[in-house]
Amino acid sequence: GDSVTQMEGPVTLSEEAFLTINCTYTATGYPSLFWYVQYPGEGLQLLLKATKADDKGSNKGFEATYRKETTSFHLEKGSVQVSDSAVYFCALITSGYSGYALNFGKGTSLLVTP
Amino acid sequence: NAGVTQTPKFRVLKTGQSMTLLCAQDMNHEYMYWYRQDPGMGLRLIHYSVGEGTTAKGEVPDGYNVSRLKKQNFLLGLESAAPSQTSVYFCASSFPQSADTQYFGPGTRLTVL
């Protein structure tokens, strides 16, 4: 079945460092891909998305490009801030019985220190 | 707008007890979902609903029941709680034309002893 694999955490970075969180997917169809973020004590929020190959999603300085040839959707940010500390989830959605629901990776915890 | 709200925020149950988690949204969304989040597991879909009066099973439905009597509410019931149901439960909602953009509630932390 469809699935998402993302890098294990936790990831600890100093403020202003470059961030990459790897995400790869397996899907039988043509999924849409997402990054959701969960700040401490809160629910998940959509961070960015891409719906077809070569699309780039971006928001709040974060970017991710839908790479069909490598089945990847890596999250990047050029300069992280303390306020970016959160858990990041890669996800996909495809058609099917659960096509209305997102298929999440296990999450990657990011801690940014001053 | 309150968005998606969940009641209660925390609950401790004993094995065999029952309870109902309430999710409410004020965004007029047709679709609603219940997920559970366990350490190292990401989120897994329990049940979902594509409209008032309709529900469907997700990936991990066993031990749970749901009802969608009103468009704005989606209830998740545990008839006989088990320790394996200790988890954080998230409700979400969306429009059908943008089901990929889901709005999540703050979660309910449930512990079953």
PDB file of C-alpha atoms in Angstrom:
ATOM      1  CA  GLY A   1       0.000   0.000   0.000  1.00  0.00           C
ATOM      2  CA  ASP A   2       0.862   3.643  -0.111  1.00  0.00           C
ATOM      3  CA  SER A   3       3.325   4.779   2.504  1.00  0.00           C
ATOM      4  CA  VAL A   4       5.648   7.569   3.528  1.00  0.00           C
ATOM      5  CA  THR A   5       9.099   7.217   5.073  1.00  0.00           C
ATOM      6  CA  GLN A   6      10.812  10.145   6.710  1.00  0.00           C
ATOM      7  CA  MET A   7      14.081  10.494   8.495  1.00  0.00           C
ATOM      8  CA  GLU A   8      14.306   9.611  12.143  1.00  0.00           C
ATOM      9  CA  GLY A   9      14.695  12.369  14.655  1.00  0.00           C
ATOM     10  CA  PRO A  10      15.229  14.185  16.786  1.00  0.00           C
ATOM     11  CA  VAL A  11      17.084  16.756  14.753  1.00  0.00           C
ATOM     12  CA  THR A  12      18.884  19.446  16.740  1.00  0.00           C
ATOM     13  CA  LEU A  13      20.159  22.566  14.987  1.00  0.00           C
ATOM     14  CA  SER A  14      21.512  25.920  15.987  1.00  0.00           C
ATOM     15  CA  GLU A  15      19.578  29.009  15.015  1.00  0.00           C
ATOM     16  CA  GLU A  16      20.254  30.111  11.411  1.00  0.00           C
ATOM     17  CA  ALA A  17      21.437  26.638  10.356  1.00  0.00           C
ATOM     18  CA  PHE A  18      20.223  24.965   7.165  1.00  0.00           C
ATOM     19  CA  LEU A  19      17.513  22.359   7.561  1.00  0.00           C
ATOM     20  CA  THR A  20      16.762  19.287   5.497  1.00  0.00           C
ATOM     21  CA  ILE A  21      14.249  16.639   6.513  1.00  0.00           C
ATOM     22  CA  ASN A  22      14.123  13.740   4.095  1.00  0.00           C
ATOM     23  CA  CYS A  23      10.867  12.166   2.947  1.00  0.00           C
ATOM     24  CA  THR A  24      10.323   9.421   0.392  1.00  0.00           C
ATOM     25  CA  TYR A  25       7.086   7.826  -0.639  1.00  0.00           C
ATOM     26  CA  THR A  26       5.630   4.697  -2.174  1.00  0.00           C
ATOM     27  CA  ALA A  27       2.363   5.009  -4.054  1.00  0.00           C
ATOM     28  CA  THR A  28       0.574   3.143  -6.803  1.00  0.00           C
ATOM     29  CA  GLY A  29      -1.102   6.216  -8.259  1.00  0.00           C
ATOM     30  CA  TYR A  30      -0.173   9.853  -8.516  1.00  0.00           C
ATOM     31  CA  PRO A  31      -0.280  11.186  -4.990  1.00  0.00           C
ATOM     32  CA  SER A  32      -0.375  14.699  -3.713  1.00  0.00           C
ATOM     33  CA  LEU A  33       2.332  15.345  -1.138  1.00  0.00           C
ATOM     34  CA  PHE A  34       2.270  17.443   2.004  1.00  0.00           C
ATOM     35  CA  TRP A  35       4.240  18.649   4.958  1.00  0.00           C
ATOM     36  CA  TYR A  36       2.305  19.212   8.149  1.00  0.00           C
ATOM     37  CA  VAL A  37       3.772  20.754  11.298  1.00  0.00           C
ATOM     38  CA  GLN A  38       2.778  20.171  14.906  1.00  0.00           C
ATOM     39  CA  TYR A  39       3.885  22.764  17.448  1.00  0.00           C
ATOM     40  CA  PRO A  40       4.076  21.677  21.083  1.00  0.00           C
ATOM     41  CA  GLY A  41       0.639  21.081  22.578  1.00  0.00           C
ATOM     42  CA  GLU A  42      -1.203  21.820  19.337  1.00  0.00           C
ATOM     43  CA  GLY A  43      -2.848  19.976  16.479  1.00  0.00           C
ATOM     44  CA  LEU A  44      -1.288  19.614  13.046  1.00  0.00           C
ATOM     45  CA  GLN A  45      -1.225  22.460  10.561  1.00  0.00           C
ATOM     46  CA  LEU A  46      -0.644  22.270   6.837  1.00  0.00           C
ATOM     47  CA  LEU A  47       2.767  23.774   6.069  1.00  0.00           C
ATOM     48  CA  LEU A  48       2.978  23.235   2.317  1.00  0.00           C
ATOM     49  CA  LYS A  49       1.884  20.920  -0.436  1.00  0.00           C
ATOM     50  CA  ALA A  50       2.565  19.862  -4.030  1.00  0.00           C
ATOM     51  CA  THR A  51       0.086  18.109  -6.234  1.00  0.00           C
ATOM     52  CA  LYS A  52       2.145  16.968  -9.219  1.00  0.00           C
ATOM     53  CA  ALA A  53       5.679  16.149 -10.231  1.00  0.00           C
ATOM     54  CA  ASP A  54       8.174  19.033 -10.221  1.00  0.00           C
ATOM     55  CA  ASP A  55       5.817  21.258  -8.251  1.00  0.00           C
ATOM     56  CA  LYS A  56       7.460  23.199  -5.443  1.00  0.00           C
ATOM     57  CA  GLY A  57       5.502  23.947  -2.310  1.00  0.00           C
ATOM     58  CA  SER A  58       6.645  26.815  -0.116  1.00  0.00           C
ATOM     59  CA  ASN A  59       5.522  28.601   3.012  1.00  0.00           C
ATOM     60  CA  LYS A  60       7.168  30.510   5.892  1.00  0.00           C
ATOM     61  CA  GLY A  61      10.610  30.025   4.341  1.00  0.00           C
ATOM     62  CA  PHE A  62      10.184  26.259   3.998  1.00  0.00           C
ATOM     63  CA  GLU A  63      10.305  24.572   0.593  1.00  0.00           C
ATOM     64  CA  ALA A  64       9.824  21.085  -0.799  1.00  0.00           C
ATOM     65  CA  THR A  65       9.910  19.861  -4.403  1.00  0.00           C
ATOM     66  CA  TYR A  66       7.910  16.883  -5.655  1.00  0.00           C
ATOM     67  CA  ARG A  67      10.500  14.606  -7.310  1.00  0.00           C
ATOM     68  CA  LYS A  68       8.816  11.751  -9.119  1.00  0.00           C
ATOM     69  CA  GLU A  69      12.073  10.235 -10.365  1.00  0.00           C
ATOM     70  CA  THR A  70      13.379   9.794  -6.811  1.00  0.00           C
ATOM     71  CA  THR A  71       9.921   9.536  -5.167  1.00  0.00           C
ATOM     72  CA  SER A  72      10.942  12.206  -2.706  1.00  0.00           C
ATOM     73  CA  PHE A  73       9.604  15.373  -1.111  1.00  0.00           C
ATOM     74  CA  HIS A  74      12.385  16.680   1.127  1.00  0.00           C
ATOM     75  CA  LEU A  75      11.668  19.662   3.364  1.00  0.00           C
ATOM     76  CA  GLU A  76      14.258  22.454   3.420  1.00  0.00           C
ATOM     77  CA  LYS A  77      14.743  25.817   5.062  1.00  0.00           C
ATOM     78  CA  GLY A  78      17.741  28.029   4.634  1.00  0.00           C
ATOM     79  CA  SER A  79      17.885  29.535   8.111  1.00  0.00           C
ATOM     80  CA  VAL A  80      15.902  28.015  10.965  1.00  0.00           C
ATOM     81  CA  GLN A  81      14.622  29.915  13.977  1.00  0.00           C
ATOM     82  CA  VAL A  82      13.888  28.806  17.533  1.00  0.00           C
ATOM     83  CA  SER A  83      10.198  29.179  16.710  1.00  0.00           C
ATOM     84  CA  ASP A  84      10.543  26.411  14.088  1.00  0.00           C
ATOM     85  CA  SER A  85      10.973  23.824  16.847  1.00  0.00           C
ATOM     86  CA  ALA A  86       8.163  21.357  16.229  1.00  0.00           C
ATOM     87  CA  VAL A  87       7.384  17.923  14.833  1.00  0.00           C
ATOM     88  CA  TYR A  88       7.189  17.748  11.040  1.00  0.00           C
ATOM     89  CA  PHE A  89       5.098  15.150   9.234  1.00  0.00           C
ATOM     90  CA  CYS A  90       5.357  14.207   5.602  1.00  0.00           C
ATOM     91  CA  ALA A  91       2.099  12.879   4.156  1.00  0.00           C
ATOM     92  CA  LEU A  92       0.431  11.841   0.946  1.00  0.00           C
ATOM     93  CA  ILE A  93      -3.077  11.361  -0.307  1.00  0.00           C
ATOM     94  CA  THR A  94      -4.241   9.105  -3.113  1.00  0.00           C
ATOM     95  CA  SER A  95      -7.593   7.813  -4.234  1.00  0.00           C
ATOM     96  CA  GLY A  96      -9.092   4.751  -2.661  1.00  0.00           C
ATOM     97  CA  TYR A  97     -11.197   3.811   0.322  1.00  0.00           C
ATOM     98  CA  SER A  98      -9.062   5.978   2.555  1.00  0.00           C
ATOM     99  CA  GLY A  99      -8.386   8.484  -0.164  1.00  0.00           C
ATOM    100  CA  TYR A 100     -10.108  11.110   1.864  1.00  0.00           C
ATOM    101  CA  ALA A 101      -7.539  10.703   4.572  1.00  0.00           C
ATOM    102  CA  LEU A 102      -3.903  11.593   4.734  1.00  0.00           C
ATOM    103  CA  ASN A 103      -1.263   8.874   5.003  1.00  0.00           C
ATOM    104  CA  PHE A 104       1.356  10.213   7.420  1.00  0.00           C
ATOM    105  CA  GLY A 105       4.969   9.405   8.061  1.00  0.00           C
ATOM    106  CA  LYS A 106       6.082   8.891  11.652  1.00  0.00           C
ATOM    107  CA  GLY A 107       7.181  12.461  12.144  1.00  0.00           C
ATOM    108  CA  THR A 108      10.547  14.140  12.676  1.00  0.00           C
ATOM    109  CA  SER A 109      11.110  16.208  15.776  1.00  0.00           C
ATOM    110  CA  LEU A 110      13.152  19.396  15.259  1.00  0.00           C
ATOM    111  CA  LEU A 111      14.742  21.350  18.088  1.00  0.00           C
ATOM    112  CA  VAL A 112      16.382  24.670  17.273  1.00  0.00           C
ATOM    113  CA  THR A 113      18.647  26.108  19.939  1.00  0.00           C
ATOM    114  CA  PRO A 114      19.642  29.780  20.285  1.00  0.00           C
TER     115      PRO A 114
ATOM    116  CA  ASN B   1     -14.205  31.189  14.147  1.00  0.00           C
ATOM    117  CA  ALA B   2     -13.194  28.577  16.695  1.00  0.00           C
ATOM    118  CA  GLY B   3     -12.120  26.159  13.946  1.00  0.00           C
ATOM    119  CA  VAL B   4     -12.008  22.566  15.174  1.00  0.00           C
ATOM    120  CA  THR B   5     -12.541  21.996  18.871  1.00  0.00           C
ATOM    121  CA  GLN B   6     -12.293  18.784  20.856  1.00  0.00           C
ATOM    122  CA  THR B   7     -13.762  17.824  24.211  1.00  0.00           C
ATOM    123  CA  PRO B   8     -12.297  16.793  26.624  1.00  0.00           C
ATOM    124  CA  LYS B   9      -8.613  17.734  26.460  1.00  0.00           C
ATOM    125  CA  PHE B  10      -7.525  15.013  28.874  1.00  0.00           C
ATOM    126  CA  ARG B  11      -9.148  11.891  30.286  1.00  0.00           C
ATOM    127  CA  VAL B  12      -8.110   8.897  32.342  1.00  0.00           C
ATOM    128  CA  LEU B  13     -10.226   5.752  32.126  1.00  0.00           C
ATOM    129  CA  LYS B  14     -10.111   2.344  33.730  1.00  0.00           C
ATOM    130  CA  THR B  15     -10.147  -0.740  31.541  1.00  0.00           C
ATOM    131  CA  GLY B  16     -13.712  -1.559  30.517  1.00  0.00           C
ATOM    132  CA  GLN B  17     -15.111   1.923  30.982  1.00  0.00           C
ATOM    133  CA  SER B  18     -16.781   3.762  28.144  1.00  0.00           C
ATOM    134  CA  MET B  19     -16.536   7.338  26.944  1.00  0.00           C
ATOM    135  CA  THR B  20     -17.302   9.615  24.032  1.00  0.00           C
ATOM    136  CA  LEU B  21     -14.978  12.167  22.493  1.00  0.00           C
ATOM    137  CA  LEU B  22     -16.647  15.137  20.874  1.00  0.00           C
ATOM    138  CA  CYS B  23     -15.364  17.019  17.858  1.00  0.00           C
ATOM    139  CA  ALA B  24     -17.019  20.187  16.637  1.00  0.00           C
ATOM    140  CA  GLN B  25     -16.184  22.423  13.662  1.00  0.00           C
ATOM    141  CA  ASP B  26     -17.665  25.729  12.622  1.00  0.00           C
ATOM    142  CA  MET B  27     -16.232  25.889   9.086  1.00  0.00           C
ATOM    143  CA  ASN B  28     -19.173  24.138   7.384  1.00  0.00           C
ATOM    144  CA  HIS B  29     -16.901  21.267   6.319  1.00  0.00           C
ATOM    145  CA  GLU B  30     -18.542  18.167   4.883  1.00  0.00           C
ATOM    146  CA  TYR B  31     -15.678  15.801   5.679  1.00  0.00           C
ATOM    147  CA  MET B  32     -14.560  14.909   9.181  1.00  0.00           C
ATOM    148  CA  TYR B  33     -11.962  12.458  10.456  1.00  0.00           C
ATOM    149  CA  TRP B  34     -10.717  10.831  13.627  1.00  0.00           C
ATOM    150  CA  TYR B  35      -7.008   9.958  13.921  1.00  0.00           C
ATOM    151  CA  ARG B  36      -4.944   8.520  16.709  1.00  0.00           C
ATOM    152  CA  GLN B  37      -1.314   9.445  17.307  1.00  0.00           C
ATOM    153  CA  ASP B  38       1.038   7.059  19.023  1.00  0.00           C
ATOM    154  CA  PRO B  39       4.757   7.559  19.698  1.00  0.00           C
ATOM    155  CA  GLY B  40       6.825   6.667  16.644  1.00  0.00           C
ATOM    156  CA  MET B  41       3.713   5.804  14.625  1.00  0.00           C
ATOM    157  CA  GLY B  42       2.583   9.052  13.088  1.00  0.00           C
ATOM    158  CA  LEU B  43      -1.172   9.490  12.758  1.00  0.00           C
ATOM    159  CA  ARG B  44      -3.501   6.679  11.786  1.00  0.00           C
ATOM    160  CA  LEU B  45      -7.065   7.078  10.593  1.00  0.00           C
ATOM    161  CA  ILE B  46      -9.739   5.501  12.780  1.00  0.00           C
ATOM    162  CA  HIS B  47     -12.992   6.516  11.082  1.00  0.00           C
ATOM    163  CA  TYR B  48     -14.118   9.247   8.776  1.00  0.00           C
ATOM    164  CA  SER B  49     -17.323  10.817   7.504  1.00  0.00           C
ATOM    165  CA  VAL B  50     -18.123  12.420   4.180  1.00  0.00           C
ATOM    166  CA  GLY B  51     -21.385  13.935   5.330  1.00  0.00           C
ATOM    167  CA  GLU B  52     -24.105  14.083   7.931  1.00  0.00           C
ATOM    168  CA  GLY B  53     -25.423  10.606   8.687  1.00  0.00           C
ATOM    169  CA  THR B  54     -22.557   8.767   6.952  1.00  0.00           C
ATOM    170  CA  THR B  55     -19.442   7.180   8.427  1.00  0.00           C
ATOM    171  CA  ALA B  56     -16.763   4.808   7.178  1.00  0.00           C
ATOM    172  CA  LYS B  57     -13.907   2.789   8.630  1.00  0.00           C
ATOM    173  CA  GLY B  58     -10.335   3.863   8.361  1.00  0.00           C
ATOM    174  CA  GLU B  59      -7.095   2.014   8.988  1.00  0.00           C
ATOM    175  CA  VAL B  60      -7.603   1.142  12.675  1.00  0.00           C
ATOM    176  CA  PRO B  61     -11.357   1.089  13.444  1.00  0.00           C
ATOM    177  CA  ASP B  62     -11.559  -1.826  15.881  1.00  0.00           C
ATOM    178  CA  GLY B  63     -12.807  -0.915  19.349  1.00  0.00           C
ATOM    179  CA  TYR B  64     -14.279   2.414  18.233  1.00  0.00           C
ATOM    180  CA  ASN B  65     -17.638   3.619  17.003  1.00  0.00           C
ATOM    181  CA  VAL B  66     -18.579   6.970  15.512  1.00  0.00           C
ATOM    182  CA  SER B  67     -21.634   9.011  14.741  1.00  0.00           C
ATOM    183  CA  ARG B  68     -22.273  12.104  12.616  1.00  0.00           C
ATOM    184  CA  LEU B  69     -25.810  13.182  13.513  1.00  0.00           C
ATOM    185  CA  LYS B  70     -25.084  16.824  12.778  1.00  0.00           C
ATOM    186  CA  LYS B  71     -22.820  18.233  10.115  1.00  0.00           C
ATOM    187  CA  GLN B  72     -20.738  20.162  12.598  1.00  0.00           C
ATOM    188  CA  ASN B  73     -20.185  17.320  15.070  1.00  0.00           C
ATOM    189  CA  PHE B  74     -18.340  14.015  14.873  1.00  0.00           C
ATOM    190  CA  LEU B  75     -18.375  11.756  17.909  1.00  0.00           C
ATOM    191  CA  LEU B  76     -15.900   8.986  18.682  1.00  0.00           C
ATOM    192  CA  GLY B  77     -16.995   6.336  21.166  1.00  0.00           C
ATOM    193  CA  LEU B  78     -15.078   3.749  23.104  1.00  0.00           C
ATOM    194  CA  GLU B  79     -17.534   1.151  24.443  1.00  0.00           C
ATOM    195  CA  SER B  80     -15.063  -0.832  26.534  1.00  0.00           C
ATOM    196  CA  ALA B  81     -11.720   0.906  26.833  1.00  0.00           C
ATOM    197  CA  ALA B  82      -8.478  -1.082  26.703  1.00  0.00           C
ATOM    198  CA  PRO B  83      -4.929  -0.012  27.581  1.00  0.00           C
ATOM    199  CA  SER B  84      -4.038  -0.312  23.869  1.00  0.00           C
ATOM    200  CA  GLN B  85      -6.331   2.644  23.274  1.00  0.00           C
ATOM    201  CA  THR B  86      -4.093   4.938  25.307  1.00  0.00           C
ATOM    202  CA  SER B  87      -3.218   7.568  22.738  1.00  0.00           C
ATOM    203  CA  VAL B  88      -3.688  11.137  21.604  1.00  0.00           C
ATOM    204  CA  TYR B  89      -6.794  11.504  19.461  1.00  0.00           C
ATOM    205  CA  PHE B  90      -7.083  14.170  16.798  1.00  0.00           C
ATOM    206  CA  CYS B  91     -10.143  15.249  14.920  1.00  0.00           C
ATOM    207  CA  ALA B  92      -9.879  16.962  11.555  1.00  0.00           C
ATOM    208  CA  SER B  93     -12.222  18.379   8.953  1.00  0.00           C
ATOM    209  CA  SER B  94     -12.105  19.526   5.342  1.00  0.00           C
ATOM    210  CA  PHE B  95     -14.097  20.524   2.296  1.00  0.00           C
ATOM    211  CA  PRO B  96     -14.598  17.758  -0.283  1.00  0.00           C
ATOM    212  CA  GLN B  97     -13.021  19.762  -3.076  1.00  0.00           C
ATOM    213  CA  SER B  98      -9.892  20.218  -0.960  1.00  0.00           C
ATOM    214  CA  ALA B  99      -9.842  17.079   1.160  1.00  0.00           C
ATOM    215  CA  ASP B 100      -6.056  17.264   1.170  1.00  0.00           C
ATOM    216  CA  THR B 101      -6.131  20.408   3.302  1.00  0.00           C
ATOM    217  CA  GLN B 102      -7.369  19.250   6.657  1.00  0.00           C
ATOM    218  CA  TYR B 103      -7.856  21.366   9.741  1.00  0.00           C
ATOM    219  CA  PHE B 104      -6.966  19.682  12.982  1.00  0.00           C
ATOM    220  CA  GLY B 105      -8.222  20.111  16.500  1.00  0.00           C
ATOM    221  CA  PRO B 106      -5.857  20.412  19.479  1.00  0.00           C
ATOM    222  CA  GLY B 107      -6.200  16.745  20.457  1.00  0.00           C
ATOM    223  CA  THR B 108      -7.485  14.691  23.380  1.00  0.00           C
ATOM    224  CA  ARG B 109      -4.967  12.818  25.501  1.00  0.00           C
ATOM    225  CA  LEU B 110      -6.552   9.581  26.718  1.00  0.00           C
ATOM    226  CA  THR B 111      -4.971   7.198  29.196  1.00  0.00           C
ATOM    227  CA  VAL B 112      -6.535   3.811  29.884  1.00  0.00           C
ATOM    228  CA  LEU B 113      -5.295   2.120  33.052  1.00  0.00           C
TER     229      LEU B 113
END
